[in-house]
Amino acid sequence: MATWSAPGKVFLFGEHAVVYGKPGVAMAIKPRVFVTVRKSRNPTRPRSPYINECFKRMGVWGSVYIRSQLQSSSGLGSSAAVTVATLCAINDEFGLGHAREDIADMAFTIEKKVQRGRASPTDTYVSTNGGIVLISGDARRRLPPQGLQLVVGNTMVPHSTTKMVEMVGDLRAKRPEIVDPILDAIGAVTFAALHSIHNPKELGRCMDMNNALLEALGVGHPTSSRLILAARASGAYGAKITGAGGGGCIIALCPKRAKNRVAGAIEACNGRAIITTIDTVGARKEKHD
Ligand code: MEV
């Protein structure tokens, strides 16, 4: 029996713009998905197309048990974390000898198949490797870890990443003269943020600007706006939508002393708050009996 876990992720900067080749920054966060795989003659496992594809791809069969600290469809990369942890646990239980890079590639292929063509290579890369990752075109590179203090606010409004990405694509097709400069500006904010990575006040301002630009792309939601305003009013350096928007989650960058206050303000607006910081480990072995 092998148990592996893999973390969720947030986009710190650049979501949507990365789809058009602009830079972005994503970070693995502490909440994880834990997956146990056991060789078995009569396999039992949750009904999940991601898990079925993992076994198909690896060419073996076994039982699976999942425990998740990540809400699905919230934009925190839970399906990528499930896929990565399942592949790692199968790899370990059946002694298949795949390297970490193979696991990240396989996980992306599986996500793409299950999500019918649209998947984020960022989610599977970040979940496998952990840390802060700079996305630049097709390249992904780990940056030095930073102890950013974050509060994630889940609006509890389910959203579809595919739909939101399509919506931005439609808007761009209709109004390229407006949307292209917005995407360029998001790229510029990401670069400015990279230069201010050690200055949380400045980083917070970059988050606020990034959020305004995401709103201009039409991926805001009244509930996320409420959570963002509440987080700022209760002491966050800055706050923004994270991921595809249209619901899902927001993040607030906070001074350590304000984290509980910001979390309380988010909960007072009926959001679910997660106080968290960077995960530097990525996929991790928990147990092998
Ligand atoms: C979704 O978490 C982030 C998007 O930029 C899509 C992607 O990067 O694949 C909206």
PDB file of C-alpha atoms and ligand atoms in Angstrom:
ATOM      1  CA  MET A   1       0.000   0.000   0.000  1.00  0.00           C
ATOM      2  CA  ALA A   2       1.465   3.412  -0.962  1.00  0.00           C
ATOM      3  CA  THR A   3       0.227   6.848   0.104  1.00  0.00           C
ATOM      4  CA  TRP A   4       1.339  10.008  -1.674  1.00  0.00           C
ATOM      5  CA  SER A   5       0.128  13.574  -1.447  1.00  0.00           C
ATOM      6  CA  ALA A   6       0.329  16.601  -3.754  1.00  0.00           C
ATOM      7  CA  PRO A   7      -0.411  20.288  -3.078  1.00  0.00           C
ATOM      8  CA  GLY A   8      -2.865  22.727  -4.598  1.00  0.00           C
ATOM      9  CA  LYS A   9      -1.835  25.983  -6.240  1.00  0.00           C
ATOM     10  CA  VAL A  10      -2.770  29.627  -6.615  1.00  0.00           C
ATOM     11  CA  PHE A  11      -1.952  32.043  -9.399  1.00  0.00           C
ATOM     12  CA  LEU A  12      -0.168  35.015  -7.768  1.00  0.00           C
ATOM     13  CA  PHE A  13      -0.113  36.950 -11.059  1.00  0.00           C
ATOM     14  CA  GLY A  14      -0.912  36.596 -14.731  1.00  0.00           C
ATOM     15  CA  GLU A  15      -3.867  34.162 -15.006  1.00  0.00           C
ATOM     16  CA  HIS A  16      -5.619  34.383 -18.387  1.00  0.00           C
ATOM     17  CA  ALA A  17      -2.714  36.429 -19.791  1.00  0.00           C
ATOM     18  CA  VAL A  18      -0.532  33.253 -19.677  1.00  0.00           C
ATOM     19  CA  VAL A  19      -2.943  31.649 -22.150  1.00  0.00           C
ATOM     20  CA  TYR A  20      -1.731  34.309 -24.650  1.00  0.00           C
ATOM     21  CA  GLY A  21       1.994  33.810 -23.945  1.00  0.00           C
ATOM     22  CA  LYS A  22       2.349  36.550 -21.289  1.00  0.00           C
ATOM     23  CA  PRO A  23       4.303  35.790 -18.109  1.00  0.00           C
ATOM     24  CA  GLY A  24       2.583  34.562 -14.957  1.00  0.00           C
ATOM     25  CA  VAL A  25       3.539  33.430 -11.461  1.00  0.00           C
ATOM     26  CA  ALA A  26       1.921  30.510  -9.633  1.00  0.00           C
ATOM     27  CA  MET A  27       2.661  29.091  -6.193  1.00  0.00           C
ATOM     28  CA  ALA A  28       2.025  25.740  -4.500  1.00  0.00           C
ATOM     29  CA  ILE A  29       0.063  26.125  -1.255  1.00  0.00           C
ATOM     30  CA  LYS A  30      -0.117  23.947   1.859  1.00  0.00           C
ATOM     31  CA  PRO A  31      -3.522  22.246   1.477  1.00  0.00           C
ATOM     32  CA  ARG A  32      -3.015  18.840  -0.162  1.00  0.00           C
ATOM     33  CA  VAL A  33      -4.737  15.823  -1.604  1.00  0.00           C
ATOM     34  CA  PHE A  34      -3.726  12.442  -0.111  1.00  0.00           C
ATOM     35  CA  VAL A  35      -4.074   9.320  -2.246  1.00  0.00           C
ATOM     36  CA  THR A  36      -3.546   5.709  -1.150  1.00  0.00           C
ATOM     37  CA  VAL A  37      -3.140   2.985  -3.786  1.00  0.00           C
ATOM     38  CA  ARG A  38      -3.171  -0.725  -2.976  1.00  0.00           C
ATOM     39  CA  LYS A  39      -2.601  -3.731  -5.237  1.00  0.00           C
ATOM     40  CA  SER A  40      -5.817  -5.681  -5.159  1.00  0.00           C
ATOM     41  CA  ARG A  41      -7.621  -8.488  -6.985  1.00  0.00           C
ATOM     42  CA  ASN A  42     -10.971  -6.695  -6.602  1.00  0.00           C
ATOM     43  CA  PRO A  43     -10.087  -3.023  -6.920  1.00  0.00           C
ATOM     44  CA  THR A  44     -12.412  -0.427  -5.386  1.00  0.00           C
ATOM     45  CA  ARG A  45     -11.962   3.214  -6.156  1.00  0.00           C
ATOM     46  CA  PRO A  46     -13.843   6.500  -6.314  1.00  0.00           C
ATOM     47  CA  ARG A  47     -15.690   7.219  -9.532  1.00  0.00           C
ATOM     48  CA  SER A  48     -13.280   9.674 -11.117  1.00  0.00           C
ATOM     49  CA  PRO A  49     -12.241   9.935 -14.760  1.00  0.00           C
ATOM     50  CA  TYR A  50      -8.856  11.297 -13.585  1.00  0.00           C
ATOM     51  CA  ILE A  51      -8.154   8.183 -11.509  1.00  0.00           C
ATOM     52  CA  ASN A  52      -9.339   5.807 -14.246  1.00  0.00           C
ATOM     53  CA  GLU A  53      -7.004   7.510 -16.725  1.00  0.00           C
ATOM     54  CA  CYS A  54      -4.070   7.276 -14.273  1.00  0.00           C
ATOM     55  CA  PHE A  55      -4.454   3.465 -14.099  1.00  0.00           C
ATOM     56  CA  LYS A  56      -5.010   3.147 -17.850  1.00  0.00           C
ATOM     57  CA  ARG A  57      -1.871   5.138 -18.538  1.00  0.00           C
ATOM     58  CA  MET A  58       0.226   3.116 -16.074  1.00  0.00           C
ATOM     59  CA  GLY A  59      -1.223  -0.209 -17.329  1.00  0.00           C
ATOM     60  CA  VAL A  60      -2.045  -1.628 -13.864  1.00  0.00           C
ATOM     61  CA  TRP A  61      -5.144  -1.943 -11.642  1.00  0.00           C
ATOM     62  CA  GLY A  62      -5.557  -1.277  -7.930  1.00  0.00           C
ATOM     63  CA  SER A  63      -7.718   0.127  -5.141  1.00  0.00           C
ATOM     64  CA  VAL A  64      -7.690   3.837  -4.320  1.00  0.00           C
ATOM     65  CA  TYR A  65      -8.612   5.905  -1.283  1.00  0.00           C
ATOM     66  CA  ILE A  66      -8.594   9.736  -1.441  1.00  0.00           C
ATOM     67  CA  ARG A  67      -8.591  12.366   1.306  1.00  0.00           C
ATOM     68  CA  SER A  68      -8.621  15.988   0.137  1.00  0.00           C
ATOM     69  CA  GLN A  69      -8.042  19.336   1.834  1.00  0.00           C
ATOM     70  CA  LEU A  70      -8.894  21.086  -1.467  1.00  0.00           C
ATOM     71  CA  GLN A  71     -12.405  21.895  -2.615  1.00  0.00           C
ATOM     72  CA  SER A  72     -12.957  20.757  -6.206  1.00  0.00           C
ATOM     73  CA  SER A  73     -13.842  23.320  -8.927  1.00  0.00           C
ATOM     74  CA  SER A  74     -12.582  26.186  -6.762  1.00  0.00           C
ATOM     75  CA  GLY A  75      -9.551  27.080  -8.900  1.00  0.00           C
ATOM     76  CA  LEU A  76      -6.978  25.662  -6.471  1.00  0.00           C
ATOM     77  CA  GLY A  77      -5.839  22.884  -8.816  1.00  0.00           C
ATOM     78  CA  SER A  78      -7.514  19.997  -6.994  1.00  0.00           C
ATOM     79  CA  SER A  79      -7.872  17.767 -10.089  1.00  0.00           C
ATOM     80  CA  ALA A  80      -4.167  18.240 -10.885  1.00  0.00           C
ATOM     81  CA  ALA A  81      -3.256  17.369  -7.277  1.00  0.00           C
ATOM     82  CA  VAL A  82      -5.453  14.220  -7.391  1.00  0.00           C
ATOM     83  CA  THR A  83      -3.887  13.165 -10.693  1.00  0.00           C
ATOM     84  CA  VAL A  84      -0.298  13.821  -9.584  1.00  0.00           C
ATOM     85  CA  ALA A  85      -0.710  12.076  -6.205  1.00  0.00           C
ATOM     86  CA  THR A  86      -2.473   9.083  -7.831  1.00  0.00           C
ATOM     87  CA  LEU A  87       0.263   8.660 -10.456  1.00  0.00           C
ATOM     88  CA  CYS A  88       2.975   8.890  -7.764  1.00  0.00           C
ATOM     89  CA  ALA A  89       1.198   6.342  -5.553  1.00  0.00           C
ATOM     90  CA  ILE A  90       0.687   3.896  -8.479  1.00  0.00           C
ATOM     91  CA  ASN A  91       4.326   4.379  -9.510  1.00  0.00           C
ATOM     92  CA  ASP A  92       5.449   3.546  -5.971  1.00  0.00           C
ATOM     93  CA  GLU A  93       3.049   0.670  -5.230  1.00  0.00           C
ATOM     94  CA  PHE A  94       3.816  -1.120  -8.504  1.00  0.00           C
ATOM     95  CA  GLY A  95       7.533  -0.179  -8.604  1.00  0.00           C
ATOM     96  CA  LEU A  96       7.268   1.351 -12.091  1.00  0.00           C
ATOM     97  CA  GLY A  97      10.279   3.674 -11.733  1.00  0.00           C
ATOM     98  CA  HIS A  98       8.916   6.815 -13.427  1.00  0.00           C
ATOM     99  CA  ALA A  99      10.821  10.053 -12.713  1.00  0.00           C
ATOM    100  CA  ARG A 100       9.136  13.181 -11.312  1.00  0.00           C
ATOM    101  CA  GLU A 101       9.270  14.947 -14.721  1.00  0.00           C
ATOM    102  CA  ASP A 102       7.484  11.972 -16.364  1.00  0.00           C
ATOM    103  CA  ILE A 103       4.773  12.178 -13.703  1.00  0.00           C
ATOM    104  CA  ALA A 104       4.199  15.922 -14.381  1.00  0.00           C
ATOM    105  CA  ASP A 105       3.996  15.280 -18.155  1.00  0.00           C
ATOM    106  CA  MET A 106       1.673  12.296 -17.742  1.00  0.00           C
ATOM    107  CA  ALA A 107      -0.563  14.248 -15.352  1.00  0.00           C
ATOM    108  CA  PHE A 108      -0.888  17.064 -17.883  1.00  0.00           C
ATOM    109  CA  THR A 109      -1.775  14.608 -20.683  1.00  0.00           C
ATOM    110  CA  ILE A 110      -4.421  13.021 -18.448  1.00  0.00           C
ATOM    111  CA  GLU A 111      -5.908  16.400 -17.475  1.00  0.00           C
ATOM    112  CA  LYS A 112      -6.031  17.374 -21.148  1.00  0.00           C
ATOM    113  CA  LYS A 113      -7.817  14.164 -22.097  1.00  0.00           C
ATOM    114  CA  VAL A 114     -10.371  14.298 -19.266  1.00  0.00           C
ATOM    115  CA  GLN A 115     -10.991  18.037 -19.758  1.00  0.00           C
ATOM    116  CA  ARG A 116     -11.389  17.460 -23.531  1.00  0.00           C
ATOM    117  CA  GLY A 117      -8.395  19.422 -24.776  1.00  0.00           C
ATOM    118  CA  ARG A 118      -8.121  22.324 -22.315  1.00  0.00           C
ATOM    119  CA  ALA A 119      -5.897  21.892 -19.290  1.00  0.00           C
ATOM    120  CA  SER A 120      -3.350  23.982 -17.458  1.00  0.00           C
ATOM    121  CA  PRO A 121       0.234  22.667 -17.602  1.00  0.00           C
ATOM    122  CA  THR A 122       0.874  25.082 -14.718  1.00  0.00           C
ATOM    123  CA  ASP A 123      -1.391  23.181 -12.304  1.00  0.00           C
ATOM    124  CA  THR A 124       0.306  19.794 -12.843  1.00  0.00           C
ATOM    125  CA  TYR A 125       3.833  21.297 -12.869  1.00  0.00           C
ATOM    126  CA  VAL A 126       3.300  23.255  -9.644  1.00  0.00           C
ATOM    127  CA  SER A 127       1.588  20.358  -7.872  1.00  0.00           C
ATOM    128  CA  THR A 128       4.422  17.964  -8.799  1.00  0.00           C
ATOM    129  CA  ASN A 129       7.338  20.272  -7.997  1.00  0.00           C
ATOM    130  CA  GLY A 130       6.001  22.742  -5.382  1.00  0.00           C
ATOM    131  CA  GLY A 131       7.439  26.246  -4.871  1.00  0.00           C
ATOM    132  CA  ILE A 132       6.910  29.452  -6.831  1.00  0.00           C
ATOM    133  CA  VAL A 133       6.926  29.033 -10.590  1.00  0.00           C
ATOM    134  CA  LEU A 134       7.423  31.573 -13.347  1.00  0.00           C
ATOM    135  CA  ILE A 135       5.430  30.737 -16.458  1.00  0.00           C
ATOM    136  CA  SER A 136       6.835  32.231 -19.610  1.00  0.00           C
ATOM    137  CA  GLY A 137       5.307  30.973 -22.852  1.00  0.00           C
ATOM    138  CA  ASP A 138       5.693  27.179 -22.787  1.00  0.00           C
ATOM    139  CA  ALA A 139       8.505  27.314 -20.203  1.00  0.00           C
ATOM    140  CA  ARG A 140       8.072  26.831 -16.471  1.00  0.00           C
ATOM    141  CA  ARG A 141      10.868  27.670 -14.024  1.00  0.00           C
ATOM    142  CA  ARG A 142      11.030  27.480 -10.239  1.00  0.00           C
ATOM    143  CA  LEU A 143      11.894  30.770  -8.527  1.00  0.00           C
ATOM    144  CA  PRO A 144      13.535  31.091  -5.089  1.00  0.00           C
ATOM    145  CA  PRO A 145      10.879  30.366  -2.425  1.00  0.00           C
ATOM    146  CA  GLN A 146       9.323  33.325  -0.602  1.00  0.00           C
ATOM    147  CA  GLY A 147       7.502  33.218   2.726  1.00  0.00           C
ATOM    148  CA  LEU A 148       4.421  35.023   1.430  1.00  0.00           C
ATOM    149  CA  GLN A 149       1.596  35.066   3.955  1.00  0.00           C
ATOM    150  CA  LEU A 150      -1.654  34.407   2.116  1.00  0.00           C
ATOM    151  CA  VAL A 151      -5.291  34.069   2.958  1.00  0.00           C
ATOM    152  CA  VAL A 152      -7.287  32.244   0.284  1.00  0.00           C
ATOM    153  CA  GLY A 153     -10.973  33.136   0.196  1.00  0.00           C
ATOM    154  CA  ASN A 154     -13.251  30.607  -1.450  1.00  0.00           C
ATOM    155  CA  THR A 155     -16.413  32.297  -2.731  1.00  0.00           C
ATOM    156  CA  MET A 156     -18.071  28.835  -2.816  1.00  0.00           C
ATOM    157  CA  VAL A 157     -19.417  29.889  -6.221  1.00  0.00           C
ATOM    158  CA  PRO A 158     -18.492  27.010  -8.557  1.00  0.00           C
ATOM    159  CA  HIS A 159     -16.978  28.034 -11.858  1.00  0.00           C
ATOM    160  CA  SER A 160     -15.701  26.454 -15.025  1.00  0.00           C
ATOM    161  CA  THR A 161     -12.151  27.326 -16.090  1.00  0.00           C
ATOM    162  CA  THR A 162     -12.922  26.215 -19.641  1.00  0.00           C
ATOM    163  CA  LYS A 163     -15.916  28.569 -19.851  1.00  0.00           C
ATOM    164  CA  MET A 164     -14.002  31.528 -18.423  1.00  0.00           C
ATOM    165  CA  VAL A 165     -11.047  30.973 -20.787  1.00  0.00           C
ATOM    166  CA  GLU A 166     -13.509  30.760 -23.718  1.00  0.00           C
ATOM    167  CA  MET A 167     -15.235  33.941 -22.567  1.00  0.00           C
ATOM    168  CA  VAL A 168     -11.967  35.895 -22.565  1.00  0.00           C
ATOM    169  CA  GLY A 169     -11.166  34.392 -25.990  1.00  0.00           C
ATOM    170  CA  ASP A 170     -14.530  35.552 -27.364  1.00  0.00           C
ATOM    171  CA  LEU A 171     -14.039  39.046 -25.956  1.00  0.00           C
ATOM    172  CA  ARG A 172     -10.569  39.209 -27.486  1.00  0.00           C
ATOM    173  CA  ALA A 173     -11.922  38.119 -30.873  1.00  0.00           C
ATOM    174  CA  LYS A 174     -14.570  40.857 -30.679  1.00  0.00           C
ATOM    175  CA  ARG A 175     -12.448  43.646 -29.187  1.00  0.00           C
ATOM    176  CA  PRO A 176      -8.749  42.920 -29.801  1.00  0.00           C
ATOM    177  CA  GLU A 177      -7.920  46.645 -29.646  1.00  0.00           C
ATOM    178  CA  ILE A 178      -9.086  46.696 -26.002  1.00  0.00           C
ATOM    179  CA  VAL A 179      -8.248  43.192 -24.797  1.00  0.00           C
ATOM    180  CA  ASP A 180      -4.684  42.967 -26.151  1.00  0.00           C
ATOM    181  CA  PRO A 181      -3.506  46.044 -24.228  1.00  0.00           C
ATOM    182  CA  ILE A 182      -5.147  44.626 -21.067  1.00  0.00           C
ATOM    183  CA  LEU A 183      -3.246  41.338 -21.517  1.00  0.00           C
ATOM    184  CA  ASP A 184      -0.021  43.316 -22.131  1.00  0.00           C
ATOM    185  CA  ALA A 185      -0.679  45.322 -18.956  1.00  0.00           C
ATOM    186  CA  ILE A 186      -1.171  42.109 -16.949  1.00  0.00           C
ATOM    187  CA  GLY A 187       2.207  40.919 -18.281  1.00  0.00           C
ATOM    188  CA  ALA A 188       3.775  44.228 -17.212  1.00  0.00           C
ATOM    189  CA  VAL A 189       2.241  43.898 -13.721  1.00  0.00           C
ATOM    190  CA  THR A 190       3.723  40.384 -13.437  1.00  0.00           C
ATOM    191  CA  PHE A 191       7.200  41.730 -14.308  1.00  0.00           C
ATOM    192  CA  ALA A 192       6.772  44.592 -11.810  1.00  0.00           C
ATOM    193  CA  ALA A 193       5.730  42.046  -9.154  1.00  0.00           C
ATOM    194  CA  LEU A 194       8.831  39.938  -9.827  1.00  0.00           C
ATOM    195  CA  HIS A 195      10.960  43.021  -9.128  1.00  0.00           C
ATOM    196  CA  SER A 196       9.050  43.636  -5.874  1.00  0.00           C
ATOM    197  CA  ILE A 197       8.974  40.058  -4.644  1.00  0.00           C
ATOM    198  CA  HIS A 198      10.749  41.084  -1.379  1.00  0.00           C
ATOM    199  CA  ASN A 199       8.494  44.096  -0.808  1.00  0.00           C
ATOM    200  CA  PRO A 200       5.046  42.897   0.335  1.00  0.00           C
ATOM    201  CA  LYS A 201       3.472  46.376   0.231  1.00  0.00           C
ATOM    202  CA  GLU A 202       4.490  46.842  -3.393  1.00  0.00           C
ATOM    203  CA  LEU A 203       3.511  43.255  -4.196  1.00  0.00           C
ATOM    204  CA  GLY A 204       0.079  43.935  -2.701  1.00  0.00           C
ATOM    205  CA  ARG A 205      -0.317  46.990  -4.936  1.00  0.00           C
ATOM    206  CA  CYS A 206       0.576  44.823  -7.946  1.00  0.00           C
ATOM    207  CA  MET A 207      -2.136  42.358  -6.871  1.00  0.00           C
ATOM    208  CA  ASP A 208      -4.709  45.155  -6.741  1.00  0.00           C
ATOM    209  CA  MET A 209      -3.720  46.320 -10.244  1.00  0.00           C
ATOM    210  CA  ASN A 210      -3.824  42.754 -11.579  1.00  0.00           C
ATOM    211  CA  ASN A 211      -7.298  42.382 -10.116  1.00  0.00           C
ATOM    212  CA  ALA A 212      -8.570  45.548 -11.799  1.00  0.00           C
ATOM    213  CA  LEU A 213      -7.296  44.225 -15.137  1.00  0.00           C
ATOM    214  CA  LEU A 214      -8.977  40.835 -14.575  1.00  0.00           C
ATOM    215  CA  GLU A 215     -12.236  42.677 -13.822  1.00  0.00           C
ATOM    216  CA  ALA A 216     -11.798  44.518 -17.118  1.00  0.00           C
ATOM    217  CA  LEU A 217     -11.580  41.134 -18.862  1.00  0.00           C
ATOM    218  CA  GLY A 218     -14.970  40.276 -17.372  1.00  0.00           C
ATOM    219  CA  VAL A 219     -13.884  37.449 -15.064  1.00  0.00           C
ATOM    220  CA  GLY A 220     -15.011  39.166 -11.850  1.00  0.00           C
ATOM    221  CA  HIS A 221     -17.954  38.099  -9.716  1.00  0.00           C
ATOM    222  CA  PRO A 222     -19.944  40.071  -7.100  1.00  0.00           C
ATOM    223  CA  THR A 223     -18.950  37.574  -4.383  1.00  0.00           C
ATOM    224  CA  SER A 224     -15.239  37.680  -5.181  1.00  0.00           C
ATOM    225  CA  SER A 225     -15.400  41.500  -5.219  1.00  0.00           C
ATOM    226  CA  ARG A 226     -16.980  41.443  -1.752  1.00  0.00           C
ATOM    227  CA  LEU A 227     -14.251  39.160  -0.385  1.00  0.00           C
ATOM    228  CA  ILE A 228     -11.477  41.235  -1.991  1.00  0.00           C
ATOM    229  CA  LEU A 229     -12.809  44.510  -0.563  1.00  0.00           C
ATOM    230  CA  ALA A 230     -13.268  42.938   2.885  1.00  0.00           C
ATOM    231  CA  ALA A 231      -9.700  41.564   2.835  1.00  0.00           C
ATOM    232  CA  ARG A 232      -8.230  44.939   1.874  1.00  0.00           C
ATOM    233  CA  ALA A 233     -10.317  46.789   4.472  1.00  0.00           C
ATOM    234  CA  SER A 234      -9.106  44.455   7.216  1.00  0.00           C
ATOM    235  CA  GLY A 235      -5.401  44.974   6.603  1.00  0.00           C
ATOM    236  CA  ALA A 236      -4.288  42.948   3.557  1.00  0.00           C
ATOM    237  CA  TYR A 237      -1.477  44.485   1.476  1.00  0.00           C
ATOM    238  CA  GLY A 238      -3.490  43.595  -1.609  1.00  0.00           C
ATOM    239  CA  ALA A 239      -6.043  41.099  -2.894  1.00  0.00           C
ATOM    240  CA  LYS A 240      -7.113  39.638  -6.196  1.00  0.00           C
ATOM    241  CA  ILE A 241      -9.021  36.918  -7.994  1.00  0.00           C
ATOM    242  CA  THR A 242      -6.853  33.803  -8.365  1.00  0.00           C
ATOM    243  CA  GLY A 243      -7.333  31.392 -11.264  1.00  0.00           C
ATOM    244  CA  ALA A 244     -10.049  31.638 -13.852  1.00  0.00           C
ATOM    245  CA  GLY A 245     -12.503  33.827 -11.878  1.00  0.00           C
ATOM    246  CA  GLY A 246     -16.279  33.956 -12.344  1.00  0.00           C
ATOM    247  CA  GLY A 247     -16.489  32.677  -8.747  1.00  0.00           C
ATOM    248  CA  GLY A 248     -13.822  30.340  -7.406  1.00  0.00           C
ATOM    249  CA  CYS A 249     -11.206  31.841  -5.098  1.00  0.00           C
ATOM    250  CA  ILE A 250      -9.457  35.076  -4.240  1.00  0.00           C
ATOM    251  CA  ILE A 251      -6.100  35.553  -2.518  1.00  0.00           C
ATOM    252  CA  ALA A 252      -5.056  38.262  -0.084  1.00  0.00           C
ATOM    253  CA  LEU A 253      -1.407  38.997   0.720  1.00  0.00           C
ATOM    254  CA  CYS A 254      -1.234  39.872   4.408  1.00  0.00           C
ATOM    255  CA  PRO A 255       1.100  40.981   7.148  1.00  0.00           C
ATOM    256  CA  LYS A 256       1.454  38.011   9.544  1.00  0.00           C
ATOM    257  CA  ARG A 257      -0.400  39.880  12.307  1.00  0.00           C
ATOM    258  CA  ALA A 258      -3.414  40.587  10.045  1.00  0.00           C
ATOM    259  CA  LYS A 259      -3.989  37.042   8.767  1.00  0.00           C
ATOM    260  CA  ASN A 260      -6.627  36.063  11.311  1.00  0.00           C
ATOM    261  CA  ARG A 261      -8.429  39.390  10.912  1.00  0.00           C
ATOM    262  CA  VAL A 262      -8.482  39.044   7.112  1.00  0.00           C
ATOM    263  CA  ALA A 263      -9.696  35.430   7.375  1.00  0.00           C
ATOM    264  CA  GLY A 264     -12.456  36.573   9.768  1.00  0.00           C
ATOM    265  CA  ALA A 265     -13.535  39.329   7.362  1.00  0.00           C
ATOM    266  CA  ILE A 266     -13.753  36.806   4.505  1.00  0.00           C
ATOM    267  CA  GLU A 267     -15.825  34.421   6.623  1.00  0.00           C
ATOM    268  CA  ALA A 268     -18.107  37.305   7.672  1.00  0.00           C
ATOM    269  CA  CYS A 269     -18.894  37.684   3.934  1.00  0.00           C
ATOM    270  CA  ASN A 270     -19.827  33.973   3.787  1.00  0.00           C
ATOM    271  CA  GLY A 271     -16.560  33.000   2.099  1.00  0.00           C
ATOM    272  CA  ARG A 272     -14.437  30.107   3.316  1.00  0.00           C
ATOM    273  CA  ALA A 273     -10.974  31.271   4.401  1.00  0.00           C
ATOM    274  CA  ILE A 274      -7.761  29.248   4.303  1.00  0.00           C
ATOM    275  CA  ILE A 275      -4.710  30.776   5.981  1.00  0.00           C
ATOM    276  CA  THR A 276      -1.717  29.422   4.111  1.00  0.00           C
ATOM    277  CA  THR A 277       1.742  29.928   2.713  1.00  0.00           C
ATOM    278  CA  ILE A 278       4.111  28.373   0.198  1.00  0.00           C
ATOM    279  CA  ASP A 279       4.565  24.607  -0.149  1.00  0.00           C
ATOM    280  CA  THR A 280       8.123  23.975  -1.301  1.00  0.00           C
ATOM    281  CA  VAL A 281       7.936  20.177  -1.510  1.00  0.00           C
ATOM    282  CA  GLY A 282       5.398  19.287  -4.233  1.00  0.00           C
ATOM    283  CA  ALA A 283       4.401  15.628  -4.514  1.00  0.00           C
ATOM    284  CA  ARG A 284       5.479  13.767  -1.362  1.00  0.00           C
ATOM    285  CA  LYS A 285       5.527  10.184  -0.182  1.00  0.00           C
ATOM    286  CA  GLU A 286       3.479   9.795   2.999  1.00  0.00           C
ATOM    287  CA  LYS A 287       3.657   6.060   3.681  1.00  0.00           C
ATOM    288  CA  HIS A 288       4.440   2.677   2.101  1.00  0.00           C
ATOM    289  CA  ASP A 289       3.436  -0.513   3.995  1.00  0.00           C
TER     290      ASP A 289
HETATM  291  C1  MEV B   1      -6.648  28.894 -14.377  1.00  0.00           C
HETATM  292  O1  MEV B   1      -6.219  28.460 -13.080  1.00  0.00           O
HETATM  293  C2  MEV B   1      -5.657  29.861 -14.960  1.00  0.00           C
HETATM  294  C3  MEV B   1      -5.928  30.284 -16.398  1.00  0.00           C
HETATM  295  O2  MEV B   1      -4.883  31.200 -16.753  1.00  0.00           O
HETATM  296  C4  MEV B   1      -5.911  29.113 -17.350  1.00  0.00           C
HETATM  297  C5  MEV B   1      -4.536  28.482 -17.554  1.00  0.00           C
HETATM  298  O3  MEV B   1      -3.505  29.039 -17.162  1.00  0.00           O
HETATM  299  O4  MEV B   1      -4.499  27.397 -18.138  1.00  0.00           O
HETATM  300  C6  MEV B   1      -7.244  31.014 -16.523  1.00  0.00           C
END
